[in-house]
Tab-separated table of C-alpha atoms in Angstrom:
chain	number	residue	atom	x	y	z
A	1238	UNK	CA	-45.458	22.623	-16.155
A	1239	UNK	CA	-42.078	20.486	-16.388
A	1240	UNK	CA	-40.240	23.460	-17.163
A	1241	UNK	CA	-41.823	25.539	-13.875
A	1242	UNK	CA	-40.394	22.312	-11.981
A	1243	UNK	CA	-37.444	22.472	-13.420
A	1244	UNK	CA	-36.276	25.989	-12.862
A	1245	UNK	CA	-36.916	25.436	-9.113
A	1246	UNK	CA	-34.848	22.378	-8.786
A	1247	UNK	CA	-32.351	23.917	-10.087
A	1248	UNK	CA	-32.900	27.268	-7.782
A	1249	UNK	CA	-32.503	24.618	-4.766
A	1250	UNK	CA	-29.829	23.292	-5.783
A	1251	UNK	CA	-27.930	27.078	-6.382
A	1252	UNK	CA	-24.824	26.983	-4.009
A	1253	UNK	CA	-23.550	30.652	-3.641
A	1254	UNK	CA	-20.376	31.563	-1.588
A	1255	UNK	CA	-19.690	34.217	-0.155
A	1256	UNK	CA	-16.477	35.492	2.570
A	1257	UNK	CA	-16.463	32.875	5.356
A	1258	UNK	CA	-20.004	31.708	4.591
A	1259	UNK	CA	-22.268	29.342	1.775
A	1260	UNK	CA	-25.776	29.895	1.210
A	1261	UNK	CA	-28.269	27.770	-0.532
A	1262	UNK	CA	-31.837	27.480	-0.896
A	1263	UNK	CA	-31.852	25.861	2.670
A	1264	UNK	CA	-29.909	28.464	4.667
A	1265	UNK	CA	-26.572	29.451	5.359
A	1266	UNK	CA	-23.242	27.472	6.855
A	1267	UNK	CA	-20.285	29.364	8.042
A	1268	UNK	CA	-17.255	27.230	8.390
A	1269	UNK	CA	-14.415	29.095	10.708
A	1270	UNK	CA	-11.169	29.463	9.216
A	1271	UNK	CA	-9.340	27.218	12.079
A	1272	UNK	CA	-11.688	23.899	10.898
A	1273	UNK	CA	-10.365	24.507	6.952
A	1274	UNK	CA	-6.541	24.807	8.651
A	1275	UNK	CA	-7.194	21.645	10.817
A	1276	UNK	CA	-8.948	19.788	7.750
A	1277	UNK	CA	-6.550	20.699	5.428
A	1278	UNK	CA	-3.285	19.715	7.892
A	1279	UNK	CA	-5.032	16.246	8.179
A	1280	UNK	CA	-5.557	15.680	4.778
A	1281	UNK	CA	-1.676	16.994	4.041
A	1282	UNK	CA	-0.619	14.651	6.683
A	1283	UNK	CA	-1.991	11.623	4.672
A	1284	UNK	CA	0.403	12.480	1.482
A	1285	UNK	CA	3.209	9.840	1.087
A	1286	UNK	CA	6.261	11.475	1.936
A	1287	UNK	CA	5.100	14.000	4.779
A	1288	UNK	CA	6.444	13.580	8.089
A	1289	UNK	CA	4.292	16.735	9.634
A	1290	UNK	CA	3.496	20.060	10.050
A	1291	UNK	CA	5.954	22.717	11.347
A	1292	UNK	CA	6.420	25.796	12.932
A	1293	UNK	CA	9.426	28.213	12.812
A	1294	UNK	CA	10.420	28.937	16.652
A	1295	UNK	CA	10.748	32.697	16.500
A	1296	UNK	CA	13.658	32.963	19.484
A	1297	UNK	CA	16.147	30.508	18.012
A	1298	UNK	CA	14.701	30.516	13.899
A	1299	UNK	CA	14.266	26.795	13.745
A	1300	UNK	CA	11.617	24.724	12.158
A	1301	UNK	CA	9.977	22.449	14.873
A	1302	UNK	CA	7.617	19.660	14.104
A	1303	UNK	CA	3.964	19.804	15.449
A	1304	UNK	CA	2.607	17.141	17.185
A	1305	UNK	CA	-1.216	15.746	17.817
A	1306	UNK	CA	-3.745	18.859	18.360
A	1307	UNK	CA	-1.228	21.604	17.107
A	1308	UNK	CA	-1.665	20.382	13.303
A	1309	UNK	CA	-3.564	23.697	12.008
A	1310	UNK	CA	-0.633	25.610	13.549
A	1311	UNK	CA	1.302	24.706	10.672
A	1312	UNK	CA	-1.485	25.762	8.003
A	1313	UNK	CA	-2.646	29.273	7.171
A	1314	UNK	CA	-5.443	29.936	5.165
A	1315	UNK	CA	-6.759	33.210	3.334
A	1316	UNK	CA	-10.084	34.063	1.626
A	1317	UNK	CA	-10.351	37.123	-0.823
A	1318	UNK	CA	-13.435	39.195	-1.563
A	1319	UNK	CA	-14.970	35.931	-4.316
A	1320	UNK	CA	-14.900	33.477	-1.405
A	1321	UNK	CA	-11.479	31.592	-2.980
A	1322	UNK	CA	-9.259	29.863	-0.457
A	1323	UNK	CA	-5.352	30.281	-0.542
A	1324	UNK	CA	-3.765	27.836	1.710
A	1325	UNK	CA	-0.077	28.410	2.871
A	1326	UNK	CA	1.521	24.729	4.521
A	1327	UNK	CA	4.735	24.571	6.612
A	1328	UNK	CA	5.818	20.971	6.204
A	1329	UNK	CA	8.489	18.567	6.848
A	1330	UNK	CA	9.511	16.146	4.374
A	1331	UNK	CA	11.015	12.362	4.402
A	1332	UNK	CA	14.596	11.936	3.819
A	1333	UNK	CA	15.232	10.121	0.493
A	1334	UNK	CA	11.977	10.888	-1.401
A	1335	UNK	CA	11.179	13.710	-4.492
A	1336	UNK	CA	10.521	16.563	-2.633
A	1337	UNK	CA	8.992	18.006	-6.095
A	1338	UNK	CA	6.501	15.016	-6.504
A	1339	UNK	CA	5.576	14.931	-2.472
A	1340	UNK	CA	4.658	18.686	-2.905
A	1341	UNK	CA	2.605	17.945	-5.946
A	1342	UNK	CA	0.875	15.022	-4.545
A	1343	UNK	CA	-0.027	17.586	-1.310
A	1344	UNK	CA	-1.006	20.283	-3.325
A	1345	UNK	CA	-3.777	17.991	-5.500
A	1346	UNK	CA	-4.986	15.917	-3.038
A	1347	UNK	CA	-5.361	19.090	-0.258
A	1348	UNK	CA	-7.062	20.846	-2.737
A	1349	UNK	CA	-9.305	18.538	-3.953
A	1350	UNK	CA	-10.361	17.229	-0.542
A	1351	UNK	CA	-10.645	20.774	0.729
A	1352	UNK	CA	-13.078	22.043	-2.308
A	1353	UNK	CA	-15.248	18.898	-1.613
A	1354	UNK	CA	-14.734	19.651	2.439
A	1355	UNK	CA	-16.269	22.913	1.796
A	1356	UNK	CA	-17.434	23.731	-1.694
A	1357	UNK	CA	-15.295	26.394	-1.594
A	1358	UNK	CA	-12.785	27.215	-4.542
A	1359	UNK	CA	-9.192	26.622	-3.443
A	1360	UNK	CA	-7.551	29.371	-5.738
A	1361	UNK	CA	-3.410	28.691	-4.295
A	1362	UNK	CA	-1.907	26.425	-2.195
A	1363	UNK	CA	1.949	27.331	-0.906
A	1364	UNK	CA	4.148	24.930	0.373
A	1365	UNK	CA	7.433	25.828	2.416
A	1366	UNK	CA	9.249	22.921	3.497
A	1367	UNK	CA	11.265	23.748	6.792
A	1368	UNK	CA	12.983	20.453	7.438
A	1369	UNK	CA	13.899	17.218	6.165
A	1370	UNK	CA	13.409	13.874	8.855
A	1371	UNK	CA	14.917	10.302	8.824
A	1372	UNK	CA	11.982	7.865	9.176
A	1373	UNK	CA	12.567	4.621	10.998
């Protein structure tokens, strides 16, 4: 009889994920791609050494720096046929600090946060840093 028990704990307790959406033994949850970009900008945001999120002005070519609600703006995120995330960031950096330990710091702590976010498998995470900022 433990065994019977046992098997459908663990049946409960089955997470499957599929494109845009997680099921388990209680239903399904659909998380839009915008909340992951928004999460994932706030999270990036809270590395040492990031000033914020930018956008490349099309017209003139230049990286801008996004304030308040436009965070996700700077964030794009992908999902291929197995449900894995790829997230592509647009940041700008401090002056003065590593800008190869800043981006590693952002890439493990976004993609840890983000897989426990969602329970979704964060498969890449791109960085492009557009600018460089003097902070006072």
């Amino acid at each position: 009889m433990a065994e019977g028990i046992s098997e459908t704990t663990e049946k409960k307790n089955t997470v499957n994920i599929h494109k845009n959406m997680i099921e388990n033994a209680n239903g399904q949850i659909a998380i839009d791609q915008r909340v992951i970009e928004e999460f994932a900008g706030h999270a990036a945001l809270d590395c040492f050494g990031i000033v914020g999120m930018s956008t490349i002005s099309v017209r003139d070519g230049i990286a801008k720096l996004l304030q308040g609600n436009s965070i996700g703006k700077g964030v794009a995120v992908t999902q291929d046929e197995d449900g894995q995330i790829t997230i592509a960031f647009h940041i700008i950096v401090a002056y003065g600090v590593s800008i190869k330990t800043v981006v590693s710091n952002l890439i493990n702590t976004v993609k840890y946060q983000v897989e426990d976010f969602t329970h979704m498998k964060v498969k890449q995470v791109n960085v492009f840093v557009e600018g460089v900022r003097v902070i006072d």
